[in-house]
Amino acid sequence: MDYNKLAELLFPHITKTPEDYEALYPQRDLPEGAKVTRLGPSPTGFIHLGNLYGAFVDERLAHQSGGKFFLRIEDTDDKRYVEGAVEIIINSLRFFGINFDEGATMTGDIGQYGDYTQSHRGEIYQCFAKKMVADGTAYPCFMTEEEIAQIHEQQEAEKANPGIYGKWAKSRNLTMEEIQAKLAAGTPYVIRLKSDGDMSLPEDQIRRVQVKDAIREILDFPANDQDTVILKATGIPTYHFAHVVDDHLMRTTHVVRGAEWLPSLPIHVELFEKLGWEPPIYCHTAQLMKIDEETGNKRKLSKRHDPELSLDYYRNQGYHPAAVREYLLTILNSNFEEWRMANPDADIDEFEFTTEKMSNSGALFDLNKLNDISKDVLLKISASDLYDFLKGWAEEFKPDLLHIFEDRAYLERILDLGRAEAKPRKDHIYAQQMVENISYFFDDMFRIEDEMPAEAAADVATIIAKYLETYDHSDDQTQWFEKIRQITEELGYAVKPKDFKKNPDQYKGHVGHVSTVVRVALMGRQQSPDVWEIQQILSEDRTRARLAKFL
Ligand code: GLU
């Protein structure tokens, strides 16, 4: 068979050669050891935690080594395309501190290795498919869907491996005349890899391939034997082929992708071999898992059951990007938490991220742990920065809350409340929850949420009336407490809670019950930070007005 003739017959419109593309995309001029990584999302409009997790690895590997990180849009599956998806990807990742050096952007490509959108690269893929046909390593396949289904049935009956390979690959042996006749008749066809693998050999004669995965040590598997489709009937490449061509020409050094690609790695290895190219270093990341609330078992995070899989969830709820980054590093690198304990105030980018310290079995995602980490992270963020962060969140997600930002000094004092202590208050987690936490500082959101303590229920009006009568806004904390004690004694409550516990018949309740009455009247809640401090922030007018209104 004259393969060159076949290649010309199939791709007469392809005039560029592989050498032209090699020259167009030369090796990158980067320092020794610099890594080039890419994110290749499909523009489905849904961006999830797994994307962020992978992007974080890409970003760290590239930027820690003085390399490059680029965005490539993998839109060869047009059924999944959603308008505006590129914008969603870029904005969501930027929010979490992931920035690209080159690739697709909202206003066109940046960088010398484009086009960075796969659907614009048709001729490039066809050029390399043409080369493979000319080399005799790929061929046109005219099998219909029915024929393939029939083969599948037969394979099931014979207990043979499914797929198109070896004797099942019917189009492999067509003659030039047969091919020409089919083309003349307009018969649709795909281009398939002509695989060398042969699984029908005795076990010890099957060729094996070893690949060093940066996260998983050496992977050892039988060489591919499938005549995988590389170009679909439309001329559009499959993921397998597009990834190989793109990562070669874009000079990617490290391919970070999910473990779901491990089964097709043998195909990719064979494609690199057939094209005579050095493969990149693969880093197959572990699946994100969670403990199922109902069964207590580990399972994959699912789009349908776990809203926390979507990155939108974190933005809507108002998680601070620094908290999400900090948390992701704890699940990404097993030595991160230790490092953090030794370097509590260091910038997170000083941590040296490595693929060797990544889990290869399954990364356990735990929202409670994220919340705990968030509490610590927020504690280190100044009230002024928190104010800006909250305001940005409200502008995007809760415009009806914007009035709470009118008095910057007031909100900053609220946010700082109880944070300067030796054992600081750690109840800020995410914006939505923080706003609920502090809502009582704002008259329009203030509501009595809790009941009065039963022990003091009969005296509520008396307690508040006395409290208001003796209220002096200039009292310090000790003077303030002294007045509470007086009211406590006057009304027959125990000043010391333990006295009440010892002799419950002698008292109506204790000082805690009395002060809780004040708390509920002022804050609407039984639990809150220090009452005196809250009053100082609320101001004398607001405090008096609230107590008076309560009466
Ligand atoms: N487009 C692929 C996906 O969305 C990317 C896989 C890769 O990074 O190679 O899963």
XYZ file of C-alpha atoms and ligand atoms in Angstrom:
561
model
C 0.000 0.000 0.000
C 1.284 3.455 -0.917
C 0.592 5.278 2.362
C 1.752 8.628 1.030
C -0.795 8.374 -1.737
C -3.473 7.419 0.784
C -2.588 10.414 2.954
C -2.901 12.773 -0.037
C -6.168 11.171 -0.999
C -7.647 11.715 2.468
C -6.173 15.136 3.226
C -5.641 16.968 -0.059
C -6.410 20.312 1.615
C -3.643 19.950 4.210
C -0.595 21.672 2.777
C 1.356 22.464 5.950
C 3.766 19.783 7.200
C 4.597 18.654 10.727
C 7.939 20.425 10.333
C 6.114 23.689 9.706
C 4.354 23.355 13.071
C 7.523 22.291 14.865
C 9.123 25.491 13.605
C 6.099 27.591 14.466
C 6.085 26.314 18.075
C 9.741 25.999 19.077
C 10.938 24.650 22.399
C 10.268 27.226 25.067
C 13.108 29.359 26.268
C 12.758 28.831 30.006
C 15.177 28.334 32.896
C 16.354 24.784 33.659
C 13.696 22.847 35.547
C 10.877 25.238 34.678
C 7.577 23.417 34.327
C 4.924 24.148 31.741
C 1.408 23.153 32.760
C -2.051 23.685 31.387
C -5.645 23.486 32.390
C -7.847 21.995 29.690
C -11.429 22.399 30.814
C -14.401 21.648 28.614
C -16.588 24.745 28.420
C -19.666 23.243 30.012
C -20.350 26.239 32.239
C -19.963 24.084 35.322
C -16.707 24.532 37.140
C -16.139 22.359 40.133
C -13.853 21.761 43.030
C -11.944 19.113 41.062
C -11.072 21.740 38.443
C -9.819 24.062 41.149
C -7.922 21.251 42.818
C -6.152 20.369 39.557
C -5.622 24.005 38.621
C -3.984 24.599 41.952
C -1.469 21.826 41.242
C -0.803 23.240 37.770
C -0.398 26.735 39.070
C 1.968 25.784 41.874
C 4.131 23.534 39.691
C 4.516 26.232 37.048
C 4.943 29.259 39.241
C 7.179 27.652 41.815
C 9.611 26.685 39.068
C 9.593 29.862 36.974
C 7.564 28.129 34.276
C 4.288 28.848 32.522
C 0.682 27.933 33.139
C -1.832 28.284 30.336
C -5.526 27.811 29.681
C -6.626 25.660 26.783
C -10.300 25.340 25.960
C -11.168 21.738 25.122
C -14.346 22.192 23.137
C -14.177 19.329 20.671
C -17.365 17.920 22.139
C -19.705 20.661 20.915
C -22.746 19.110 22.599
C -21.367 20.314 25.909
C -20.585 23.890 24.911
C -22.217 26.644 26.956
C -22.110 30.321 26.002
C -19.975 32.421 28.366
C -18.256 29.355 29.799
C -14.739 30.710 29.208
C -15.589 33.771 31.232
C -16.925 31.602 34.045
C -13.739 29.526 34.099
C -11.372 32.483 34.122
C -13.333 34.506 36.669
C -13.925 31.643 39.081
C -10.296 30.608 39.075
C -9.036 34.155 39.379
C -11.255 34.642 42.414
C -9.433 31.758 44.093
C -6.038 33.206 43.210
C -5.322 31.074 40.162
C -3.953 33.175 37.321
C -2.838 32.044 33.881
C 0.248 33.291 32.077
C -1.070 32.549 28.624
C -3.875 30.912 26.724
C -7.480 31.716 26.020
C -8.850 34.906 27.575
C -12.140 36.744 27.253
C -10.579 39.077 24.692
C -8.576 36.572 22.657
C -5.423 34.547 23.057
C -2.268 35.575 24.875
C 0.929 33.684 24.040
C 2.933 32.217 21.173
C 1.600 28.659 21.296
C -1.987 29.184 20.215
C -4.588 28.932 19.037
C -5.616 27.863 22.545
C -9.126 26.725 21.647
C -9.254 23.212 20.252
C -12.122 23.858 17.863
C -9.889 26.408 16.085
C -7.083 23.888 15.583
C -8.717 21.570 13.075
C -5.999 21.849 10.440
C -3.261 21.135 12.962
C -4.856 17.863 14.048
C -5.513 16.913 10.460
C -1.909 17.610 9.538
C -0.706 15.133 12.166
C -3.395 12.604 11.304
C -2.194 12.900 7.709
C 1.355 12.242 8.872
C 0.240 9.114 10.702
C -1.612 7.844 7.639
C 1.510 8.539 5.534
C 3.590 6.619 8.101
C 1.163 3.702 7.992
C 0.270 4.136 11.666
C -3.314 5.321 11.117
C -6.000 4.434 8.577
C -9.476 5.354 7.451
C -12.202 3.167 8.916
C -15.562 2.939 7.139
C -17.382 0.683 9.572
C -20.945 1.712 10.326
C -22.422 1.924 13.818
C -24.440 -1.226 13.091
C -21.327 -3.142 12.114
C -19.589 -2.042 15.279
C -22.588 -3.058 17.389
C -22.578 -6.448 15.690
C -18.891 -6.911 16.408
C -19.574 -6.053 20.003
C -22.234 -8.746 20.251
C -19.956 -11.292 18.670
C -17.180 -10.370 21.078
C -19.526 -10.865 23.988
C -20.486 -14.274 22.688
C -16.827 -15.248 22.244
C -15.863 -13.662 25.577
C -13.326 -11.572 23.705
C -12.243 -8.087 24.838
C -14.527 -5.428 23.411
C -13.326 -2.837 20.916
C -11.853 -2.466 17.464
C -8.481 -4.195 17.310
C -6.652 -6.996 15.530
C -8.995 -9.191 13.500
C -12.018 -7.051 14.402
C -10.510 -4.000 12.747
C -12.128 -4.729 9.378
C -11.005 -1.552 7.596
C -7.342 -2.130 8.335
C -6.804 -4.306 5.319
C -8.773 -2.467 2.673
C -6.940 -2.057 -0.621
C -6.363 1.326 -2.210
C -9.053 0.515 -4.786
C -11.591 -0.356 -2.100
C -10.802 2.843 -0.232
C -11.057 4.921 -3.387
C -14.419 3.382 -4.200
C -15.776 4.129 -0.721
C -14.522 7.696 -0.879
C -16.056 8.146 -4.332
C -19.365 6.896 -2.943
C -19.142 9.458 -0.132
C -19.071 6.790 2.615
C -18.408 8.457 5.968
C -15.230 7.396 7.774
C -13.147 8.051 10.829
C -9.369 7.852 11.179
C -8.138 5.175 13.562
C -4.774 4.544 15.119
C -3.281 1.294 13.801
C -2.185 -0.177 17.094
C 0.756 -2.580 17.423
C -0.501 -4.083 20.638
C -1.662 -7.671 20.680
C -3.454 -8.959 23.726
C -4.100 -12.350 22.144
C -0.460 -13.311 22.688
C 0.458 -15.491 25.644
C 0.662 -13.413 28.822
C 4.485 -13.322 28.947
C 4.773 -12.113 25.369
C 2.422 -9.157 25.687
C 4.442 -5.969 25.543
C 4.313 -3.941 28.724
C 4.823 -0.233 29.119
C 6.211 1.619 32.099
C 5.396 5.244 32.778
C 6.578 7.299 35.706
C 3.654 9.240 37.107
C 4.745 12.119 39.316
C 2.085 11.296 41.900
C 2.007 7.523 41.558
C 5.519 6.203 41.028
C 5.948 3.774 38.120
C 2.809 2.666 36.333
C 3.186 -0.631 34.533
C 0.528 -1.766 32.067
C 0.096 -3.838 28.905
C 0.617 -1.811 25.736
C -2.537 -0.529 24.072
C -4.056 -2.770 21.413
C -7.093 -0.701 20.469
C -7.426 1.008 17.121
C -8.730 4.090 18.835
C -10.486 6.763 16.792
C -8.238 9.810 16.463
C -10.345 11.875 14.053
C -14.105 11.622 14.038
C -16.132 11.551 10.816
C -16.480 15.326 11.113
C -12.695 15.742 11.049
C -12.758 16.783 14.703
C -10.214 15.001 16.912
C -11.022 12.895 19.930
C -9.670 13.928 23.318
C -6.905 11.306 23.006
C -5.474 12.730 19.839
C -6.062 16.416 20.612
C -4.347 16.131 23.962
C -1.266 14.474 22.464
C -0.888 16.942 19.592
C -1.591 19.977 21.765
C 0.614 19.074 24.673
C 3.460 18.338 22.290
C 3.144 21.541 20.272
C 2.418 23.715 23.295
C 5.504 22.242 24.940
C 3.695 21.145 28.067
C 6.089 19.449 30.490
C 3.552 18.233 33.095
C 0.032 17.041 32.405
C -2.036 17.253 35.572
C -5.391 15.534 35.163
C -7.851 13.367 37.037
C -7.355 9.670 37.713
C -10.309 8.955 35.412
C -7.788 9.263 32.535
C -5.557 6.448 33.774
C -7.379 3.735 31.764
C -6.717 5.598 28.502
C -3.068 6.340 29.289
C -1.882 3.330 27.187
C -3.535 4.920 24.150
C -1.790 8.227 24.789
C 1.557 6.528 25.272
C 1.177 4.725 21.956
C 0.195 7.942 20.168
C 3.299 9.695 21.493
C 5.391 6.712 20.366
C 3.877 6.637 16.892
C 4.407 10.349 16.433
C 7.994 10.038 17.657
C 7.527 12.460 20.504
C 8.645 12.527 24.106
C 5.545 12.327 26.335
C 5.079 14.865 29.127
C 5.281 13.851 32.770
C 1.822 12.765 33.853
C 0.392 13.659 37.238
C -2.881 11.810 37.721
C -4.614 13.364 40.708
C -6.743 11.386 43.140
C -10.521 11.545 42.999
C -12.197 13.904 45.421
C -14.083 11.835 47.963
C -16.305 12.580 50.910
C -17.812 10.654 53.772
C -21.454 10.086 52.955
C -23.602 11.542 55.748
C -26.100 8.715 55.589
C -23.963 5.625 55.155
C -20.724 6.822 56.762
C -18.832 5.390 53.780
C -16.340 7.111 51.520
C -17.715 7.990 48.107
C -16.983 10.228 45.137
C -18.357 13.755 45.288
C -21.266 13.968 42.908
C -22.687 16.885 41.012
C -26.222 15.780 41.786
C -25.924 15.156 45.513
C -23.214 17.515 46.708
C -23.738 21.229 46.141
C -20.264 21.772 47.590
C -18.780 20.249 44.440
C -19.584 23.409 42.502
C -17.232 26.358 42.912
C -20.292 28.601 42.833
C -21.225 27.192 46.202
C -18.151 28.740 47.844
C -18.696 32.053 46.124
C -22.402 32.244 46.984
C -21.763 31.359 50.586
C -18.876 33.815 50.650
C -15.925 31.668 51.586
C -12.770 33.736 51.585
C -10.430 32.597 48.797
C -7.520 32.461 51.248
C -9.446 29.926 53.341
C -10.242 27.755 50.343
C -6.605 27.854 49.206
C -5.387 26.988 52.665
C -7.815 24.098 52.875
C -7.004 22.765 49.428
C -3.331 22.632 50.344
C -4.120 20.541 53.394
C -5.748 17.915 51.199
C -3.206 18.311 48.401
C 0.005 17.905 50.354
C 0.278 15.662 53.389
C 3.025 17.788 54.972
C 1.232 21.117 54.642
C -0.427 21.149 58.050
C 2.858 20.427 59.752
C 4.480 23.236 57.799
C 1.672 25.586 58.755
C 2.067 24.808 62.427
C 5.761 25.612 62.214
C 5.129 28.725 60.104
C 1.812 30.140 61.280
C 2.300 33.552 59.716
C 4.139 32.666 56.530
C 2.650 33.485 53.151
C 1.046 30.356 51.757
C 3.128 30.608 48.583
C 6.286 30.020 50.622
C 5.213 26.421 51.139
C 7.014 24.165 48.714
C 4.373 22.133 46.990
C 5.441 18.754 45.589
C 3.648 16.063 43.638
C 5.381 13.401 45.766
C 3.408 14.466 48.823
C 0.089 14.134 47.042
C -2.298 11.347 47.887
C -2.775 8.861 45.081
C -5.712 7.014 46.557
C -8.481 9.525 47.127
C -8.464 12.999 48.561
C -11.010 13.277 51.324
C -12.999 16.463 51.188
C -14.553 17.588 54.440
C -16.645 20.742 54.693
C -16.294 20.837 58.489
C -12.553 20.883 58.180
C -12.765 23.692 55.641
C -14.897 25.612 58.132
C -12.371 25.091 60.920
C -9.549 26.259 58.713
C -11.580 29.207 57.579
C -12.017 30.345 61.196
C -8.255 30.447 61.647
C -7.598 32.082 58.318
C -10.187 34.828 58.881
C -8.686 35.607 62.259
C -5.519 36.735 60.495
C -7.324 39.010 58.076
C -7.664 42.607 59.259
C -11.121 44.035 59.880
C -10.531 46.476 57.064
C -9.759 43.706 54.559
C -12.687 41.671 55.843
C -14.920 44.680 55.321
C -13.779 44.923 51.674
C -14.200 41.214 51.133
C -17.712 41.168 52.607
C -18.725 44.188 50.622
C -17.503 42.599 47.383
C -19.495 39.497 48.197
C -22.651 41.468 49.033
C -22.391 43.522 45.863
C -22.396 40.331 43.838
C -24.730 38.092 45.798
C -26.684 40.120 48.377
C -27.271 43.661 47.174
C -30.078 44.042 49.727
C -27.382 43.972 52.417
C -25.370 46.875 51.079
C -26.679 49.279 53.723
C -24.576 47.570 56.401
C -21.479 48.916 54.663
C -22.505 52.556 54.932
C -20.610 53.141 58.182
C -17.203 51.580 57.630
C -15.852 52.260 61.137
C -18.950 50.735 62.735
C -18.735 47.512 60.745
C -14.995 47.216 61.305
C -15.503 47.447 65.073
C -18.184 44.768 64.840
C -15.858 42.507 62.858
C -13.060 43.011 65.348
C -15.223 42.284 68.377
C -13.567 39.678 70.592
C -10.733 39.037 68.181
C -7.924 40.713 70.120
C -8.213 38.500 73.185
C -5.680 35.840 74.195
C -8.302 33.255 73.334
C -9.840 35.078 70.426
C -13.343 34.605 69.263
C -13.400 32.352 66.212
C -16.909 32.297 64.894
C -16.465 33.910 61.520
C -16.499 31.271 58.774
C -18.004 32.616 55.547
C -19.778 35.774 54.497
C -23.348 34.484 54.620
C -22.821 33.089 58.102
C -20.927 36.178 59.297
C -23.748 38.454 58.269
C -26.175 36.297 60.236
C -23.772 36.370 63.179
C -23.660 40.133 63.351
C -27.155 40.945 62.141
C -28.290 42.219 65.581
C -26.034 45.247 65.194
C -28.383 46.534 62.510
C -31.858 47.633 63.544
C -33.541 46.415 60.374
C -32.164 42.903 60.866
C -32.454 42.742 64.647
C -34.995 40.192 65.855
C -35.637 38.475 69.177
C -34.550 34.972 68.191
C -34.210 33.253 71.564
C -36.510 32.768 74.539
C -35.870 34.431 77.869
C -34.314 32.066 80.448
C -37.149 30.316 82.306
C -35.625 31.116 85.726
C -36.009 34.847 85.090
C -39.083 34.850 82.877
C -41.318 36.379 85.526
C -38.934 39.290 86.147
C -38.035 40.258 82.594
C -39.761 43.643 82.639
C -38.410 44.485 86.094
C -34.871 43.513 85.175
C -34.865 45.577 82.001
C -36.517 48.560 83.722
C -33.904 48.552 86.498
C -31.106 48.041 84.024
C -32.233 51.000 81.949
C -32.693 53.178 85.032
C -29.107 52.644 86.203
C -27.582 52.522 82.723
C -24.559 54.779 82.294
C -22.813 54.454 78.951
C -19.556 55.749 80.415
C -19.345 52.905 82.938
C -16.343 50.674 82.433
C -16.681 46.930 82.293
C -16.274 46.492 86.071
C -18.802 49.176 86.925
C -21.184 47.669 84.432
C -20.928 44.266 86.049
C -21.325 45.762 89.520
C -24.733 47.082 88.462
C -25.779 43.684 87.163
C -24.830 42.197 90.508
C -26.923 44.773 92.332
C -29.981 43.975 90.267
C -29.281 40.286 90.795
C -29.227 40.642 94.577
C -32.142 43.034 94.814
C -34.412 40.666 92.920
C -33.453 37.560 94.877
C -31.049 35.874 92.431
C -27.679 34.375 93.399
C -24.634 36.450 92.558
C -22.588 33.268 92.304
C -24.014 30.561 90.063
C -22.665 27.857 92.357
C -24.687 29.184 95.305
C -27.799 28.774 93.242
C -26.799 25.258 92.252
C -26.203 24.319 95.882
C -29.425 25.863 97.189
C -31.851 26.182 94.317
C -34.756 26.816 96.709
C -33.213 29.952 98.165
C -32.914 31.810 94.836
C -34.996 32.425 91.750
C -31.915 31.899 89.575
C -28.434 33.372 89.295
C -26.539 36.267 87.796
C -26.209 34.454 84.471
C -29.980 34.366 84.100
C -30.247 38.056 84.811
C -27.567 39.018 82.308
C -29.111 36.683 79.738
C -32.322 38.671 79.992
C -30.334 41.770 79.024
C -28.639 39.850 76.224
C -31.909 38.680 74.736
C -33.427 42.158 74.984
C -30.411 43.782 73.337
C -29.136 41.161 70.920
C -32.140 38.866 70.636
C -29.917 35.899 71.543
C -28.920 34.030 74.658
C -25.334 33.687 73.411
C -23.210 36.572 72.269
C -19.826 38.145 72.855
C -19.371 40.478 75.822
C -22.467 42.624 76.463
C -20.568 45.677 77.651
C -18.393 45.673 74.526
C -21.404 45.255 72.288
C -23.092 48.227 73.922
C -20.000 50.317 73.352
C -20.167 49.509 69.662
C -23.956 49.884 69.430
C -23.695 53.405 70.997
C -25.671 54.838 73.886
C -28.620 55.909 71.763
C -29.082 52.588 70.071
C -28.706 50.703 73.346
C -31.261 52.834 75.183
C -33.672 52.798 72.288
C -33.574 49.023 72.053
C -34.144 48.532 75.781
C -36.941 51.110 75.851
C -38.605 49.525 72.866
C -38.384 46.170 74.553
C -40.285 47.493 77.547
N -10.931 18.289 28.755
C -10.554 17.332 29.732
C -11.585 17.360 30.849
O -12.333 18.314 30.934
C -9.205 17.683 30.307
C -8.368 16.519 30.656
C -6.902 16.950 30.661
O -6.564 17.858 31.425
O -6.116 16.421 29.885
O -11.671 16.448 31.622
